[in-house]
Amino acid sequence: MNRKRVPIKIFENDLPASIDVAKRIAKVMLEKKATGKPAVLGLATGNTPVKMYRELIRMHQEEKLDFSDVITFNLDEYWPIRPSSLQSYHIFMHETFFKHINIDTKNIHIPSGEWREEEIDTRCREYEELIIENGGIDVQILGIGRSGHIGFNEPGSERDSRTRMLYLDKKTRLDAASGFSGEKNVPKMAITMGVGTIMEAHEICLMAFGEKKASIIRRAAEDDISSTVSASFLREHSNTTFYLDKSASEELTPLCPP
Ligand code: GLP
């Protein structure tokens, strides 16, 4: 059993937490610029990071935060799905973030839901190689699914798993059902960076908000480190912080008695 705790920051609600993560990203972008190298960001989808993206957009518009040389790699995408489909993570990222900032579209990388089945292994390997060629991910943003997944690393995803295609967990498909007008329309598969890929990021910020995330956050932060909850592996990463609102932190064991 390994009860190593990850650093956890708890905020009154999701807004100050999102602003804190956005500030961290902006700081890394400026530090990288000072060294003459572009920042490499690992990005996530879902409701959780939306306010963080809004804050980065505000910083771009009001404070001239410059994304012109920033390189991004997204965690995952449903498979199969057309990039133009409303539910695709391509559309989500474009609408929520990319179209509001001055990023160069050639620097945006998202696994494609249109990769043909027979080419997926090669494309996934190339995705990994591209991350390495760009010097690795400086900051990786993560949400967490109720199945404990990071990216789409569902239960059973091992510590050394790499970018690949996999089957989605029942809970994940249920949670996505409303966006697809019913569970039966949710793709059964997805392409995701692996746990091993994520663990190579220099810094990881996992965000979780709301009481629906409280139980999985407790399991990720306090239960055994195992592939049953892929987020638990983050406790073996030397530079990971959990950014939580009060509700998501409610089931954590207090470290000091009141
Ligand atoms: C999806 C994504 C994850 C995300 C999770 C949580 O499954 N693949 O990267 O963390 O949803 O979504 P939400 O932030 O909407 O709760």
Coordinates of C-alpha atoms and ligand atoms in Angstrom, one line a residue:
M1 CA 0.0 0.0 0.0
N2 CA 1.3 3.5 -0.9
R3 CA -0.4 6.4 0.8
K4 CA 2.0 9.1 -0.6
R5 CA -0.1 12.3 -0.9
V6 CA 0.1 14.6 -3.9
P7 CA 0.3 18.4 -3.2
I8 CA -3.3 19.6 -3.1
K9 CA -4.5 23.2 -3.4
I10 CA -8.1 23.8 -2.3
F11 CA -10.0 26.9 -3.5
E12 CA -13.4 28.4 -2.4
N13 CA -14.8 27.6 -5.9
D14 CA -13.7 26.7 -9.4
L15 CA -13.0 30.3 -10.5
P16 CA -10.0 31.1 -8.3
A17 CA -8.7 27.6 -9.0
S18 CA -8.9 28.1 -12.8
I19 CA -7.3 31.5 -12.5
D20 CA -4.4 30.0 -10.5
V21 CA -3.8 27.3 -13.1
A22 CA -4.0 29.9 -15.9
K23 CA -1.4 32.0 -14.1
R24 CA 0.9 29.0 -13.8
I25 CA 0.6 28.3 -17.5
A26 CA 1.3 32.0 -18.3
K27 CA 4.4 31.9 -16.1
V28 CA 5.8 28.9 -17.8
M29 CA 5.1 30.4 -21.2
L30 CA 7.1 33.5 -20.2
E31 CA 9.9 31.5 -18.7
K32 CA 10.2 29.4 -21.9
K33 CA 10.1 32.6 -24.0
A34 CA 13.0 34.0 -22.0
T35 CA 15.1 30.9 -22.9
G36 CA 14.2 31.4 -26.6
K37 CA 12.2 28.2 -26.7
P38 CA 8.4 27.8 -27.3
A39 CA 6.3 26.5 -24.5
V40 CA 4.7 23.1 -25.0
L41 CA 1.3 22.7 -23.4
G42 CA -0.6 19.5 -22.9
L43 CA -4.3 20.3 -23.0
A44 CA -7.5 18.7 -21.8
T45 CA -11.2 18.9 -22.7
G46 CA -14.4 18.6 -20.6
N47 CA -16.2 21.2 -18.5
T48 CA -13.5 21.4 -15.9
P49 CA -10.8 23.5 -17.8
V50 CA -13.3 25.9 -19.5
K51 CA -12.8 28.7 -17.0
M52 CA -9.1 28.3 -17.2
Y53 CA -9.2 28.6 -21.0
R54 CA -11.4 31.8 -20.5
E55 CA -8.8 33.3 -18.2
L56 CA -6.0 32.5 -20.7
I57 CA -8.1 34.2 -23.4
R58 CA -8.6 37.2 -21.1
M59 CA -4.8 37.4 -20.5
H60 CA -4.2 37.2 -24.3
Q61 CA -6.8 40.0 -25.0
E62 CA -6.0 42.3 -22.1
E63 CA -2.5 41.5 -21.2
K64 CA -1.1 40.5 -24.6
L65 CA -0.2 37.0 -23.5
D66 CA 1.4 35.7 -26.7
F67 CA 0.6 32.2 -28.0
S68 CA 2.2 32.7 -31.4
D69 CA 5.0 30.2 -30.9
V70 CA 3.2 27.9 -28.3
I71 CA 2.9 24.3 -29.2
T72 CA 0.0 22.2 -28.0
F73 CA -0.8 18.5 -27.7
N74 CA -4.3 17.4 -26.7
L75 CA -4.8 14.3 -24.5
D76 CA -7.4 12.5 -26.4
E77 CA -10.2 12.2 -29.0
Y78 CA -13.2 9.9 -29.5
W79 CA -12.9 7.2 -32.2
P80 CA -14.3 7.2 -34.8
I81 CA -15.4 10.8 -35.0
R82 CA -15.1 13.4 -37.7
P83 CA -13.1 16.5 -36.6
S84 CA -16.0 18.6 -37.8
S85 CA -18.5 16.7 -35.7
L86 CA -20.0 18.9 -32.9
Q87 CA -19.0 16.4 -30.2
S88 CA -15.4 16.1 -31.3
Y89 CA -12.6 17.4 -29.1
H90 CA -11.3 19.2 -32.3
I91 CA -14.4 21.4 -32.3
F92 CA -14.4 21.8 -28.5
M93 CA -10.8 23.0 -28.5
H94 CA -11.3 25.3 -31.5
E95 CA -14.5 26.9 -30.1
T96 CA -13.4 27.1 -26.4
F97 CA -9.9 28.2 -26.9
F98 CA -7.9 28.2 -30.1
K99 CA -10.1 30.6 -32.1
H100 CA -9.8 33.2 -29.4
I101 CA -6.0 33.3 -29.2
N102 CA -3.1 33.9 -31.6
I103 CA -1.9 30.3 -31.9
D104 CA -0.4 29.1 -35.2
T105 CA -2.7 26.3 -36.3
K106 CA 0.3 24.3 -37.4
N107 CA 1.4 24.1 -33.7
I108 CA -1.9 22.4 -32.6
H109 CA -1.9 18.6 -32.3
I110 CA -4.9 16.5 -31.4
P111 CA -5.2 12.8 -32.0
S112 CA -7.6 12.3 -35.0
G113 CA -10.9 10.4 -34.7
E114 CA -10.5 9.8 -38.5
W115 CA -7.2 7.8 -38.3
R116 CA -7.9 4.5 -40.1
E117 CA -7.8 1.5 -37.9
E118 CA -4.8 -0.1 -39.6
E119 CA -2.7 3.1 -39.2
I120 CA -3.6 3.9 -35.6
D121 CA -0.5 2.2 -34.0
T122 CA 1.8 4.1 -36.4
R123 CA 0.0 7.4 -35.9
C124 CA 0.1 7.0 -32.1
R125 CA 3.8 6.3 -32.2
E126 CA 4.3 9.4 -34.4
Y127 CA 2.3 11.5 -31.9
E128 CA 4.7 10.4 -29.1
E129 CA 7.7 11.1 -31.3
L130 CA 6.4 14.6 -32.0
I131 CA 6.1 15.4 -28.3
I132 CA 9.7 14.3 -27.8
E133 CA 11.0 16.2 -30.8
N134 CA 9.4 19.4 -29.3
G135 CA 11.3 18.8 -26.0
G136 CA 8.4 17.2 -24.1
I137 CA 5.4 18.8 -22.5
D138 CA 6.1 21.7 -20.1
V139 CA 2.7 21.7 -18.4
Q140 CA 0.1 19.1 -18.7
I141 CA -3.5 20.1 -17.8
L142 CA -5.8 17.2 -16.7
G143 CA -9.3 16.7 -15.6
I144 CA -10.5 13.5 -14.1
G145 CA -13.3 11.2 -15.2
R146 CA -15.6 9.5 -12.6
S147 CA -13.9 6.2 -13.7
G148 CA -10.7 7.8 -12.4
H149 CA -9.3 8.3 -15.9
I150 CA -6.9 10.9 -16.9
G151 CA -7.1 11.6 -20.7
F152 CA -9.1 8.5 -21.5
N153 CA -6.9 6.1 -19.5
E154 CA -9.7 3.9 -18.2
P155 CA -9.4 1.4 -15.3
G156 CA -6.8 -1.2 -16.3
S157 CA -4.5 1.4 -18.0
E158 CA -1.0 0.7 -16.8
R159 CA 1.7 3.1 -15.5
D160 CA 3.8 2.6 -18.6
S161 CA 0.9 2.7 -21.2
R162 CA 1.5 4.9 -24.2
T163 CA -0.7 6.7 -26.8
R164 CA -3.2 4.2 -28.1
M165 CA -6.7 3.3 -28.9
L166 CA -8.9 1.8 -26.2
Y167 CA -12.5 1.0 -25.2
L168 CA -14.3 3.5 -23.1
D169 CA -15.7 2.6 -19.7
K170 CA -19.5 2.4 -19.2
K171 CA -19.4 5.4 -16.7
T172 CA -17.5 7.5 -19.2
R173 CA -20.0 6.8 -22.0
L174 CA -22.9 7.5 -19.6
D175 CA -21.3 10.9 -18.6
A176 CA -20.9 11.8 -22.3
A177 CA -24.4 10.6 -23.3
S178 CA -26.2 14.0 -23.1
G179 CA -23.7 15.5 -25.5
F180 CA -24.4 12.7 -28.0
S181 CA -28.2 12.6 -27.6
G182 CA -28.0 9.3 -25.8
E183 CA -25.5 6.7 -24.6
K184 CA -25.9 4.5 -27.7
N185 CA -24.5 7.3 -29.9
V186 CA -21.3 7.8 -27.8
P187 CA -18.4 6.2 -29.6
K188 CA -17.2 3.0 -28.0
M189 CA -13.6 3.8 -28.4
A190 CA -11.1 6.6 -28.1
I191 CA -7.5 7.5 -28.7
T192 CA -5.6 8.8 -25.7
M193 CA -2.1 9.6 -24.6
G194 CA -1.0 6.9 -22.2
V195 CA -0.4 7.2 -18.5
G196 CA 3.4 6.8 -19.3
T197 CA 3.1 9.7 -21.8
I198 CA 1.4 11.9 -19.3
M199 CA 3.9 11.1 -16.6
E200 CA 6.7 12.4 -18.8
A201 CA 5.3 16.0 -18.6
H202 CA 7.6 18.3 -16.6
E203 CA 4.7 19.6 -14.6
I204 CA 1.1 18.3 -14.2
C205 CA -1.9 20.3 -13.0
L206 CA -5.0 18.1 -12.3
M207 CA -8.2 20.1 -11.8
A208 CA -11.4 18.7 -10.3
F209 CA -14.5 20.6 -9.3
G210 CA -17.9 19.7 -7.7
E211 CA -19.2 17.0 -5.4
K212 CA -19.5 14.5 -8.2
K213 CA -15.7 14.3 -8.3
A214 CA -15.2 14.1 -4.5
S215 CA -15.2 10.3 -4.2
I216 CA -12.8 9.7 -7.2
I217 CA -10.5 12.4 -5.9
R218 CA -10.3 10.6 -2.6
R219 CA -9.5 7.3 -4.3
A220 CA -6.9 9.0 -6.6
A221 CA -5.2 10.8 -3.7
E222 CA -5.5 8.3 -0.9
D223 CA -6.2 4.7 -2.0
D224 CA -3.6 2.4 -3.4
I225 CA -1.6 3.5 -6.5
S226 CA -2.9 1.2 -9.1
S227 CA -4.3 0.9 -12.6
T228 CA -7.8 0.7 -11.1
V229 CA -7.7 4.5 -10.9
S230 CA -5.2 5.8 -13.4
A231 CA -5.0 9.2 -11.8
S232 CA -3.5 7.6 -8.7
F233 CA -0.2 7.1 -10.7
L234 CA 0.2 10.9 -10.5
R235 CA 1.4 10.5 -6.9
E236 CA 4.6 9.0 -8.4
H237 CA 5.2 12.1 -10.4
S238 CA 7.5 14.7 -8.8
N239 CA 5.8 17.8 -10.0
T240 CA 2.0 17.3 -9.9
T241 CA -0.5 19.4 -8.1
F242 CA -4.3 18.8 -7.6
Y243 CA -6.3 22.0 -7.9
L244 CA -9.7 21.4 -6.3
D245 CA -12.7 23.4 -5.2
K246 CA -14.1 22.7 -1.7
S247 CA -16.8 20.3 -2.9
A248 CA -14.3 18.1 -4.8
S249 CA -12.0 17.9 -1.7
E250 CA -14.8 17.0 0.7
E251 CA -14.0 13.3 1.0
L252 CA -10.3 13.7 1.6
T253 CA -9.0 12.7 5.0
P254 CA -7.9 15.9 6.8
L255 CA -4.1 15.9 7.2
C256 CA -4.3 17.7 10.5
P257 CA -7.0 17.2 13.1
P258 CA -9.0 20.5 13.5
Ligands
GLP1 C1 -13.5 13.3 -20.6 C2 -12.1 13.7 -21.1 C3 -11.2 13.9 -19.9 C4 -11.9 14.7 -18.9 C5 -13.2 14.1 -18.4 C6 -13.9 14.9 -17.3 O1 -13.7 12.0 -20.4 N1 -11.5 12.7 -21.9 O2 -10.0 14.4 -20.3 O3 -11.0 15.0 -17.8 O4 -14.0 14.0 -19.5 O5 -14.8 15.8 -17.9 P1 -15.5 17.0 -17.1 O6 -14.4 18.0 -16.9 O7 -16.5 17.5 -18.0 O8 -16.0 16.5 -15.8

